[in-house]
Rosetta silent file (secondary structure, phi, psi, omega in degrees, C-alpha in Angstrom):
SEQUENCE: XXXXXXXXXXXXXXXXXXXXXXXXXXXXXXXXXXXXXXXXXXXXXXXXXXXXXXXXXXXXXXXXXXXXXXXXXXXXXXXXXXXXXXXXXXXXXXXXXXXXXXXXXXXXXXXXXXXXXXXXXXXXXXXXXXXXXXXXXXXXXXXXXXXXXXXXXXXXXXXX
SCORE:     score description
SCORE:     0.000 S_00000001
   1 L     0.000  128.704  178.701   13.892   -1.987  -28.666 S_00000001
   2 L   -71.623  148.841 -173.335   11.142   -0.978  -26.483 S_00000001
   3 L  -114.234 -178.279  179.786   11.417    2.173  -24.533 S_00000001
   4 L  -122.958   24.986  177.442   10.096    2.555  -20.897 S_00000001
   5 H   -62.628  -31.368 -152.092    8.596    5.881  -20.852 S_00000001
   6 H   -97.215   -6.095  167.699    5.275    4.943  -21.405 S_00000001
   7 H   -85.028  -62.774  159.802    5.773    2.529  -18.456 S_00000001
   8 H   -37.659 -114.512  154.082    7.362    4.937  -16.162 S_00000001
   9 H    28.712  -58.077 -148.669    4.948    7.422  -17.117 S_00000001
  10 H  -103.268  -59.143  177.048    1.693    5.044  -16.509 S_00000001
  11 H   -36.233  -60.960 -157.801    3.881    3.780  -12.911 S_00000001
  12 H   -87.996 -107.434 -174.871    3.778    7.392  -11.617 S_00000001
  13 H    32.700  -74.359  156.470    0.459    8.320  -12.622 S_00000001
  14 H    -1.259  -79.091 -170.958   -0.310    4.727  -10.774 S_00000001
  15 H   -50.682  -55.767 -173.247    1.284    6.162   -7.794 S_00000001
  16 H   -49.530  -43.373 -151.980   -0.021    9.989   -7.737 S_00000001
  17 H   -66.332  -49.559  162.729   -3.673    8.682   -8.381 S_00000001
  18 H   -31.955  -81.926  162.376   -2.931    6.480   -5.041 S_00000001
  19 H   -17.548  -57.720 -113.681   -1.340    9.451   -2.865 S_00000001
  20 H   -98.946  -76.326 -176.903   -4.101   11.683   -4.447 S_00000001
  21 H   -46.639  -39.775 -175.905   -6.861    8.908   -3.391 S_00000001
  22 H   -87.005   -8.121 -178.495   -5.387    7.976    0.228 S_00000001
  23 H   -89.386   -6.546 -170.616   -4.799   12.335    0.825 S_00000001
  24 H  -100.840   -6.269  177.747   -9.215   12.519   -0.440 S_00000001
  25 H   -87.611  -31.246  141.005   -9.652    9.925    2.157 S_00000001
  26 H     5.111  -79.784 -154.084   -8.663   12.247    5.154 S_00000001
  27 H   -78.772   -4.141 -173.304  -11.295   14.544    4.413 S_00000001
  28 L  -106.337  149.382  143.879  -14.454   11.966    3.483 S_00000001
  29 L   -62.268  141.641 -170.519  -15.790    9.478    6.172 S_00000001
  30 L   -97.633  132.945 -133.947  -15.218    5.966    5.561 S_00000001
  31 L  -111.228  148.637  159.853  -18.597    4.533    5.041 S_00000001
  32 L    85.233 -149.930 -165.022  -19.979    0.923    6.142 S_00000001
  33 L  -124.666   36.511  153.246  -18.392   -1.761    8.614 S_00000001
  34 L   117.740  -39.591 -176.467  -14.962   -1.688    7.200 S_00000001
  35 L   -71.397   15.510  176.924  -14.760   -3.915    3.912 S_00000001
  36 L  -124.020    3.638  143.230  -13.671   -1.294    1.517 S_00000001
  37 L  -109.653   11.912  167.102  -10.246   -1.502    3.457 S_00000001
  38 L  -107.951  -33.880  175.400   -9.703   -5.044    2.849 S_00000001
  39 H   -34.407  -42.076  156.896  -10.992   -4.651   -0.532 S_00000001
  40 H   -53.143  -43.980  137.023   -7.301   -3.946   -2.517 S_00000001
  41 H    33.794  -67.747 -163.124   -6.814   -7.125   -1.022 S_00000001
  42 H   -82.245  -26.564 -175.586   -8.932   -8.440   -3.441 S_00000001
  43 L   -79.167  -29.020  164.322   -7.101   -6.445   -6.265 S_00000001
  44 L   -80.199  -23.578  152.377   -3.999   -8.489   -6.118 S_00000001
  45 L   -25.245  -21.685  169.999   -4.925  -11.601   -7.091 S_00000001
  46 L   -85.863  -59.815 -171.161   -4.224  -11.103  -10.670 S_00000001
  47 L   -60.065    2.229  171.097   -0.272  -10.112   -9.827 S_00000001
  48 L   -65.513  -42.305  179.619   -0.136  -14.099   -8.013 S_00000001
  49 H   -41.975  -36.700  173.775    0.305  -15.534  -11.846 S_00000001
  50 H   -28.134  -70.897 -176.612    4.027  -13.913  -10.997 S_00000001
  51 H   -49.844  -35.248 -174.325    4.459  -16.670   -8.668 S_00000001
  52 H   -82.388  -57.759 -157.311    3.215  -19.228  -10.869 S_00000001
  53 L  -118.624   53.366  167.170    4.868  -18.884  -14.218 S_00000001
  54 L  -102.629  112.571 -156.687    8.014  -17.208  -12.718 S_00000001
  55 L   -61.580  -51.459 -165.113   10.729  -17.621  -15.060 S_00000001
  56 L   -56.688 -146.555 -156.315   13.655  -15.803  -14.060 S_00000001
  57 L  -134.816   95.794  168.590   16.316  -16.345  -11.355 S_00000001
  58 L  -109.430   88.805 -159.891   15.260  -15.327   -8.326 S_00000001
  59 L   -67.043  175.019 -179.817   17.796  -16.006   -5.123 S_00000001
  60 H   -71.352  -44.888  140.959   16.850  -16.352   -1.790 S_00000001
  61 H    -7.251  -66.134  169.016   18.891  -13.309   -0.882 S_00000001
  62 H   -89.563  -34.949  148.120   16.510  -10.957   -3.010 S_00000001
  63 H   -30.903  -74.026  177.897   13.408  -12.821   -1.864 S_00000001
  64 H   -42.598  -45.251  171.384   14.357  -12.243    1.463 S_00000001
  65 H   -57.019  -59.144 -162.510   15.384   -8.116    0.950 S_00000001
  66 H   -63.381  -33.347  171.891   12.221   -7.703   -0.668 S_00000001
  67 H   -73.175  -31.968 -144.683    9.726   -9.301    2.283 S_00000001
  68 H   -76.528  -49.732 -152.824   12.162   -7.593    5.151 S_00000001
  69 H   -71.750  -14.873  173.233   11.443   -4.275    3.077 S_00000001
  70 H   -80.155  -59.808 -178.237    7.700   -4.655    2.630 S_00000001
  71 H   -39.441  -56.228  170.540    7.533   -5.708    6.312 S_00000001
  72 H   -27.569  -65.650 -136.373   10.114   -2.484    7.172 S_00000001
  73 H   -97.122   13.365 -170.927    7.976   -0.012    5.474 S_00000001
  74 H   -76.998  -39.850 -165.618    4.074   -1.745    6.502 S_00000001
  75 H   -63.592  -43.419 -177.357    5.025   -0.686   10.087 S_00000001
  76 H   -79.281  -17.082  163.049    5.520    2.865   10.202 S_00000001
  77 H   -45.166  -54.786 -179.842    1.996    2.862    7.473 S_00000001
  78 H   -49.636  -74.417  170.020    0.719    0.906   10.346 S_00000001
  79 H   -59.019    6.057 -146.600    1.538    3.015   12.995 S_00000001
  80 L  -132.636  -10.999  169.115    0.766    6.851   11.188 S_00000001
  81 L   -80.535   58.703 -171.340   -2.671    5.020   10.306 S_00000001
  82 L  -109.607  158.537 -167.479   -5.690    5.807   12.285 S_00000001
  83 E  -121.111  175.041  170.556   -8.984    6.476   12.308 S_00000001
  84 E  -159.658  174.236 -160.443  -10.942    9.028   14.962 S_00000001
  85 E  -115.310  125.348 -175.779  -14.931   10.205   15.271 S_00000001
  86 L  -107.018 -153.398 -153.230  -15.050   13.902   14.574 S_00000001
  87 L   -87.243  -25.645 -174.576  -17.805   16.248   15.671 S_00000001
  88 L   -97.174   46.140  144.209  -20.489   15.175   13.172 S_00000001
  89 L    69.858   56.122  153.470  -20.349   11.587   14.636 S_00000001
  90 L  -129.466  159.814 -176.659  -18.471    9.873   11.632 S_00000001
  91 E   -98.863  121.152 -171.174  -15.509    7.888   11.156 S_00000001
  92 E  -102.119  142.566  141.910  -12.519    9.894    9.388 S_00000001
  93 E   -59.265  147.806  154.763   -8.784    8.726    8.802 S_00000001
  94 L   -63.642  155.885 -140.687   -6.510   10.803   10.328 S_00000001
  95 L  -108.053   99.331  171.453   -4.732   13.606    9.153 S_00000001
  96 L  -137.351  130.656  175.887   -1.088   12.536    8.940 S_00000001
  97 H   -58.471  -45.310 -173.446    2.140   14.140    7.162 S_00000001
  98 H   -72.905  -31.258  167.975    4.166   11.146    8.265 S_00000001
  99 H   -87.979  -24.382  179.456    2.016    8.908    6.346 S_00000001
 100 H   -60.500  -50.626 -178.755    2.002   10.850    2.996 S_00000001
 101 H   -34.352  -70.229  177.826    5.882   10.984    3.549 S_00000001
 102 H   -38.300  -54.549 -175.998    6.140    7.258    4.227 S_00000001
 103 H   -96.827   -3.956  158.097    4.097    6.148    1.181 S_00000001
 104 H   -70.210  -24.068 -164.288    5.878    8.803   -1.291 S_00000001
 105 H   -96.372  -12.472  162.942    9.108    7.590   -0.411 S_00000001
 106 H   -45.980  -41.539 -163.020    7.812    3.684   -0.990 S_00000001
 107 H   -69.369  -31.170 -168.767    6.811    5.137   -4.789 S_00000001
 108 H   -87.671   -6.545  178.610    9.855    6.571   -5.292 S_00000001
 109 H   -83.308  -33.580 -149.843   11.736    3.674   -3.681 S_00000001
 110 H  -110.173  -19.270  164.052    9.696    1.277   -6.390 S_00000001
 111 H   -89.270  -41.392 -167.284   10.530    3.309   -8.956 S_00000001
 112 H   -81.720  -30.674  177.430   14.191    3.476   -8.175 S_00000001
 113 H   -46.139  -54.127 -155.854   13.939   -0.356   -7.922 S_00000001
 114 H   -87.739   -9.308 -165.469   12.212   -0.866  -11.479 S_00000001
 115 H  -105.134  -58.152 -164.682   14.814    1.901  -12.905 S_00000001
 116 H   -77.232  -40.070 -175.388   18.164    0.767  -11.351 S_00000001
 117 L   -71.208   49.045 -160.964   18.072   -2.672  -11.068 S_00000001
 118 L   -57.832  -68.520 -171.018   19.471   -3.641  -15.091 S_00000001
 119 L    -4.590  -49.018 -173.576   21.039   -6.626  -13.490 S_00000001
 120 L  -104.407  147.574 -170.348   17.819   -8.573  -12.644 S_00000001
 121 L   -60.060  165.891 -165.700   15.685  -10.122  -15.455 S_00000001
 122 H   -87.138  -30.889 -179.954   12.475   -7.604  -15.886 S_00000001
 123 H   -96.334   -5.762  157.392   10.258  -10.493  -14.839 S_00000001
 124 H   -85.425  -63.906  163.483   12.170  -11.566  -12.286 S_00000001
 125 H   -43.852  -49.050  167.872   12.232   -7.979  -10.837 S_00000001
 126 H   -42.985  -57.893 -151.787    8.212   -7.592  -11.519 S_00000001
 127 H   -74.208  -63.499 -175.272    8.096  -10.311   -9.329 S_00000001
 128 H   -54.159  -83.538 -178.225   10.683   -8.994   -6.474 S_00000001
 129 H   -28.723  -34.902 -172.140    8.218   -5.539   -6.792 S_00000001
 130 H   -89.617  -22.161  161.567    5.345   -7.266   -6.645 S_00000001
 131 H   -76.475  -29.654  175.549    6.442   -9.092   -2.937 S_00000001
 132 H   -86.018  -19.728  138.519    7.211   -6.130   -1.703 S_00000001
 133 H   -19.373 -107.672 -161.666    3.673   -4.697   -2.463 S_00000001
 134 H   -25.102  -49.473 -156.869    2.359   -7.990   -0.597 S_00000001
 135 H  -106.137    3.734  160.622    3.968   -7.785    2.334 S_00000001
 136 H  -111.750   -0.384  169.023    3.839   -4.068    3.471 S_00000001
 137 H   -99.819  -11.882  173.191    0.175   -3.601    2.010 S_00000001
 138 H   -62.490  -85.927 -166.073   -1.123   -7.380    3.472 S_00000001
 139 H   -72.212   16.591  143.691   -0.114   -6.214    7.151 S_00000001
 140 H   -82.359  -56.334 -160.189   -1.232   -2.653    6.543 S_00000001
 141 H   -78.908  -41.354 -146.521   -4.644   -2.861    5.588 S_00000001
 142 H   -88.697    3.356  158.522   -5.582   -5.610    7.584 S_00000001
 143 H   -65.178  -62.909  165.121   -4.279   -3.259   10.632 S_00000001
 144 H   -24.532  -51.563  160.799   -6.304   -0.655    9.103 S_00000001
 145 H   -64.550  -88.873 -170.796   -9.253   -2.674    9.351 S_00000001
 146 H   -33.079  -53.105 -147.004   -8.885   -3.327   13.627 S_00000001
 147 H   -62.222  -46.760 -159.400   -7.968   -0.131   14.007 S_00000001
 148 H   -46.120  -43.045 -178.708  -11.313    0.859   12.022 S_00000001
 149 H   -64.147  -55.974  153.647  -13.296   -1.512   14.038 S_00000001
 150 H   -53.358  -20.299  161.660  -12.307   -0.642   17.245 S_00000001
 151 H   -76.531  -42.415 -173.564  -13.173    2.950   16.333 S_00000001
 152 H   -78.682  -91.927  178.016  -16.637    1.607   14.963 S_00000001
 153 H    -6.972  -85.484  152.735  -17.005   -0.242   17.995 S_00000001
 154 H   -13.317  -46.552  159.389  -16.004    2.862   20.384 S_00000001
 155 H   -50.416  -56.965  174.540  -18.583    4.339   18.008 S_00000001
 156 H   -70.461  -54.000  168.492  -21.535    2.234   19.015 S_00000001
 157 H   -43.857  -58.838  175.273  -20.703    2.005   22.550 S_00000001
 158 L   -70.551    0.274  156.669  -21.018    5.977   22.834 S_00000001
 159 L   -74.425  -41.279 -177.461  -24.031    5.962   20.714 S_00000001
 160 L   -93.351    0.000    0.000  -26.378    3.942   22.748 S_00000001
């Protein structure tokens, strides 16, 4: 029998290095026209095979919890997500409490998920975990992006 520490263990890690990476983004300007916030995007594409070879039992019921809950938590990420032009004429994220809150209590929600749930097959669950990823980080970033643009925009206009 396999144990899960070394899973758990690797999961939070996962998680901190995220937090850790989106609280160093605050303080650096976000560089270029935008495409290195659509980029994780691009990073999911390997977790789709779920969908393809998914074995388990998955009702409609827990499909459904799992999009309403990605959708649920993309919005306040959406809204606590902004970017502004500070004094040396670059574009910074904004400094927000409410989003570190908001995405710690996702890790620890995804964690309680992959911990609690003995019921549901592991690959059936991977699967559940893996929609709700999709569908609060799909309509986050690609929010992330307008807002960026319209700040890059706002940028150029007050430049010339």
């Amino acid at each position: 029998m396999q144990t899960t520490i070394p899973d758990t263990s690797m999961f939070l890690i996962i998680g901190l290095f995220i937090l850790v990476r989106r609280i160093r983004s605050m303080y650096k300007p976000t560089k270029g026209r935008g495409g290195r916030l659509i980029l994780p995007l691009l990073f999911l594409t390997p977790g789709f095979s779920l969908f393809m070879n998914a074995s388990g039992q998955v009702t409609y019921l827990q499909l459904s919890i799992a999009i309403f809950l990605g959708v649920v938590f993309s919005i306040p990420l959406i809204l606590w997500s902004d970017y502004e032009i500070r004094n040396d004429g670059l574009i910074y994220a904004k400094k927000s409490s409410a989003f570190i809150i908001t995405f710690s209590i996702m890790i620890a929600l995804r964690y309680y998920f992959r911990q609690h749930f003995s019921t549901i097959e592991p690959v059936a669950l991977n699967l559940l975990i893996f929609l709700f990823i999709i569908c609060y980080l799909i309509p986050w970033r690609i929010a992330c992006y307008i807002k960026y643009k319209k700040v890059l925009k706002l940028k150029n206009v007050v430049s010339l």
